[in-house]
Amino acid sequence: MSNLKDIWLQCETIIHSPLTLKEKMQAICNFLGSQMPAYDWVGFYLSDVKNKKLHLGPFYGKPTEHTSILYGMGICGQAAEAQKTFLIDDVTVEKNYIACSIHVKSEIVVPIIKNQVVVGQIDIDSHTPAAFKEGDKQLLELICQEIATYIE
Ligand code: SME
């Protein structure tokens, strides 16, 4: 399966299923990680809005030591602060970047926004340079919009 429309339909089914929020997030990670060849690590971070911190939630791929990230730090922290998607073709030229693995070449972080507040984000790493295109951005932004409706 590689058609983005089909991928979206499957994700939509997961999001609107009777699973708990955490289970939905885990199922999305597993589904994207296994179906999208360039998605080498897929994870959700959840916001501690008061303390401006991100905490690692469900993920697919190798465990990371970056389980807690301050707003403003790395690509994840910048996306949380700016409330917008960060699509990085070449992580090696980024100054404000937190490396999870030396194999990672490109990354996309999409915030989950609820009532104008960033409540979490989806972060995807790829071992392929410039792996993420406009279609990936649209897919991930749709996923984040839909999942936001289930976040309290
Ligand atoms: N690279 C991210 C850190 C999280 S890991 O990719 C899982 C960043 O720069 O914020």
Tab-separated table of C-alpha atoms and ligand atoms in Angstrom:
chain	number	residue	atom	x	y	z
A	1	MET	CA	0.000	0.000	0.000
A	2	SER	CA	1.601	3.278	-0.983
A	3	ASN	CA	-1.233	5.478	-2.243
A	4	LEU	CA	-1.556	8.357	0.210
A	5	LYS	CA	-5.343	8.422	-0.128
A	6	ASP	CA	-5.535	4.742	0.906
A	7	ILE	CA	-3.117	5.382	3.761
A	8	TRP	CA	-5.317	8.263	4.929
A	9	LEU	CA	-8.500	6.122	4.786
A	10	GLN	CA	-6.846	3.461	6.956
A	11	CYS	CA	-5.654	6.088	9.438
A	12	GLU	CA	-9.137	7.617	9.546
A	13	THR	CA	-10.577	4.188	10.387
A	14	ILE	CA	-8.069	3.798	13.246
A	15	ILE	CA	-8.750	7.309	14.585
A	16	HIS	CA	-12.528	6.849	14.651
A	17	SER	CA	-12.361	3.286	16.028
A	18	PRO	CA	-13.368	2.417	19.624
A	19	LEU	CA	-9.703	2.188	20.745
A	20	THR	CA	-8.420	4.461	23.536
A	21	LEU	CA	-6.464	7.571	22.496
A	22	LYS	CA	-3.109	5.944	23.373
A	23	GLU	CA	-4.068	2.792	21.454
A	24	LYS	CA	-5.054	4.884	18.440
A	25	MET	CA	-1.716	6.698	18.547
A	26	GLN	CA	0.157	3.394	18.816
A	27	ALA	CA	-1.855	1.915	15.933
A	28	ILE	CA	-1.129	4.976	13.737
A	29	CYS	CA	2.610	4.702	14.532
A	30	ASN	CA	2.674	0.987	13.742
A	31	PHE	CA	0.621	1.418	10.589
A	32	LEU	CA	2.668	4.314	9.161
A	33	GLY	CA	5.973	2.764	10.222
A	34	SER	CA	5.167	-0.531	8.543
A	35	GLN	CA	3.460	0.832	5.402
A	36	MET	CA	5.593	3.848	4.514
A	37	PRO	CA	9.078	2.628	3.495
A	38	ALA	CA	10.807	5.948	4.242
A	39	TYR	CA	9.221	6.383	7.702
A	40	ASP	CA	11.936	4.839	9.885
A	41	TRP	CA	10.783	6.207	13.248
A	42	VAL	CA	7.251	7.434	13.970
A	43	GLY	CA	6.260	8.834	17.350
A	44	PHE	CA	3.842	11.051	19.210
A	45	TYR	CA	4.975	13.577	21.789
A	46	LEU	CA	2.347	14.923	24.204
A	47	SER	CA	2.484	18.451	25.606
A	48	ASP	CA	2.806	19.490	29.203
A	49	VAL	CA	1.401	22.910	28.294
A	50	LYS	CA	1.989	24.493	31.714
A	51	ASN	CA	5.668	23.532	31.875
A	52	LYS	CA	6.270	23.940	28.102
A	53	LYS	CA	7.592	20.407	27.737
A	54	LEU	CA	6.970	17.517	25.353
A	55	HIS	CA	6.793	13.955	26.624
A	56	LEU	CA	7.228	10.918	24.412
A	57	GLY	CA	4.052	8.914	23.885
A	58	PRO	CA	3.467	5.883	21.653
A	59	PHE	CA	6.116	5.303	18.983
A	60	TYR	CA	7.272	2.831	16.324
A	61	GLY	CA	10.984	2.138	15.837
A	62	LYS	CA	14.035	2.077	18.058
A	63	PRO	CA	13.649	3.494	21.584
A	64	THR	CA	15.004	7.042	21.945
A	65	GLU	CA	16.613	8.667	24.955
A	66	HIS	CA	14.815	11.920	24.071
A	67	THR	CA	11.675	11.185	26.054
A	68	SER	CA	11.315	14.755	27.306
A	69	ILE	CA	11.972	17.886	25.194
A	70	LEU	CA	11.599	21.534	26.211
A	71	TYR	CA	9.670	23.884	23.922
A	72	GLY	CA	12.140	25.653	21.644
A	73	MET	CA	14.652	22.782	21.715
A	74	GLY	CA	15.278	20.742	18.571
A	75	ILE	CA	12.860	20.434	15.670
A	76	CYS	CA	10.150	19.110	17.998
A	77	GLY	CA	10.444	21.979	20.452
A	78	GLN	CA	10.504	24.554	17.656
A	79	ALA	CA	7.344	23.084	16.078
A	80	ALA	CA	5.607	23.203	19.471
A	81	GLU	CA	6.605	26.831	20.001
A	82	ALA	CA	5.841	28.021	16.460
A	83	GLN	CA	2.599	25.995	16.266
A	84	LYS	CA	3.447	24.932	12.736
A	85	THR	CA	4.805	22.007	10.744
A	86	PHE	CA	8.586	21.707	10.387
A	87	LEU	CA	9.720	19.767	7.302
A	88	ILE	CA	13.498	19.289	7.282
A	89	ASP	CA	15.112	17.865	4.130
A	90	ASP	CA	18.612	17.667	5.619
A	91	VAL	CA	18.933	17.503	9.391
A	92	THR	CA	22.744	17.827	9.218
A	93	VAL	CA	22.487	21.537	8.375
A	94	GLU	CA	20.091	22.308	11.249
A	95	LYS	CA	21.664	24.118	14.190
A	96	ASN	CA	18.751	23.572	16.579
A	97	TYR	CA	18.419	19.817	16.152
A	98	ILE	CA	18.406	16.894	18.598
A	99	ALA	CA	19.856	13.764	16.963
A	100	CYS	CA	18.106	10.519	17.828
A	101	SER	CA	20.279	8.397	15.548
A	102	ILE	CA	23.195	9.080	13.217
A	103	HIS	CA	21.217	7.383	10.451
A	104	VAL	CA	18.497	10.048	10.361
A	105	LYS	CA	18.720	12.335	7.318
A	106	SER	CA	15.326	14.062	7.179
A	107	GLU	CA	12.481	14.743	9.582
A	108	ILE	CA	8.948	16.105	9.759
A	109	VAL	CA	7.162	17.333	12.880
A	110	VAL	CA	3.466	18.234	12.769
A	111	PRO	CA	1.822	19.840	15.814
A	112	ILE	CA	-1.552	18.674	17.107
A	113	ILE	CA	-3.498	21.843	17.808
A	114	LYS	CA	-6.667	21.994	19.910
A	115	ASN	CA	-8.361	25.325	20.646
A	116	GLN	CA	-5.241	27.212	19.438
A	117	VAL	CA	-3.027	25.254	21.864
A	118	VAL	CA	-0.385	22.700	20.875
A	119	VAL	CA	-1.385	19.563	22.768
A	120	GLY	CA	1.083	17.221	21.114
A	121	GLN	CA	2.763	16.382	17.839
A	122	ILE	CA	3.704	13.605	15.481
A	123	ASP	CA	7.407	13.285	14.693
A	124	ILE	CA	8.777	11.161	11.854
A	125	ASP	CA	12.441	10.461	11.103
A	126	SER	CA	13.784	9.061	7.852
A	127	HIS	CA	17.133	7.568	6.877
A	128	THR	CA	16.448	8.935	3.366
A	129	PRO	CA	17.375	12.564	2.625
A	130	ALA	CA	14.383	14.800	1.733
A	131	ALA	CA	11.975	11.897	2.299
A	132	PHE	CA	8.942	14.052	3.104
A	133	LYS	CA	6.952	15.803	0.400
A	134	GLU	CA	3.844	17.990	0.319
A	135	GLY	CA	1.629	14.864	0.233
A	136	ASP	CA	3.210	13.538	3.442
A	137	LYS	CA	2.712	16.927	5.098
A	138	GLN	CA	-0.974	16.952	4.089
A	139	LEU	CA	-1.494	13.363	5.277
A	140	LEU	CA	0.126	14.030	8.656
A	141	GLU	CA	-1.698	17.331	9.153
A	142	LEU	CA	-5.011	15.563	8.484
A	143	ILE	CA	-4.099	12.842	10.998
A	144	CYS	CA	-3.244	15.497	13.609
A	145	GLN	CA	-6.484	17.426	12.951
A	146	GLU	CA	-8.605	14.304	13.374
A	147	ILE	CA	-6.758	12.967	16.405
A	148	ALA	CA	-7.113	16.400	18.065
A	149	THR	CA	-10.882	15.878	18.203
A	150	TYR	CA	-10.275	12.980	20.663
A	151	ILE	CA	-7.881	14.863	22.954
A	152	GLU	CA	-9.487	16.274	26.111
B	1	SME	N1	15.031	15.070	16.213
B	1	SME	C1	14.099	15.612	17.164
B	1	SME	C2	14.172	14.886	18.481
B	1	SME	C3	13.266	13.739	18.612
B	1	SME	S1	13.872	12.329	17.864
B	1	SME	O1	13.872	12.580	16.385
B	1	SME	C4	12.888	11.034	18.163
B	1	SME	C5	14.334	17.101	17.354
B	1	SME	O2	15.280	17.659	16.819
B	1	SME	O3	13.548	17.712	18.062
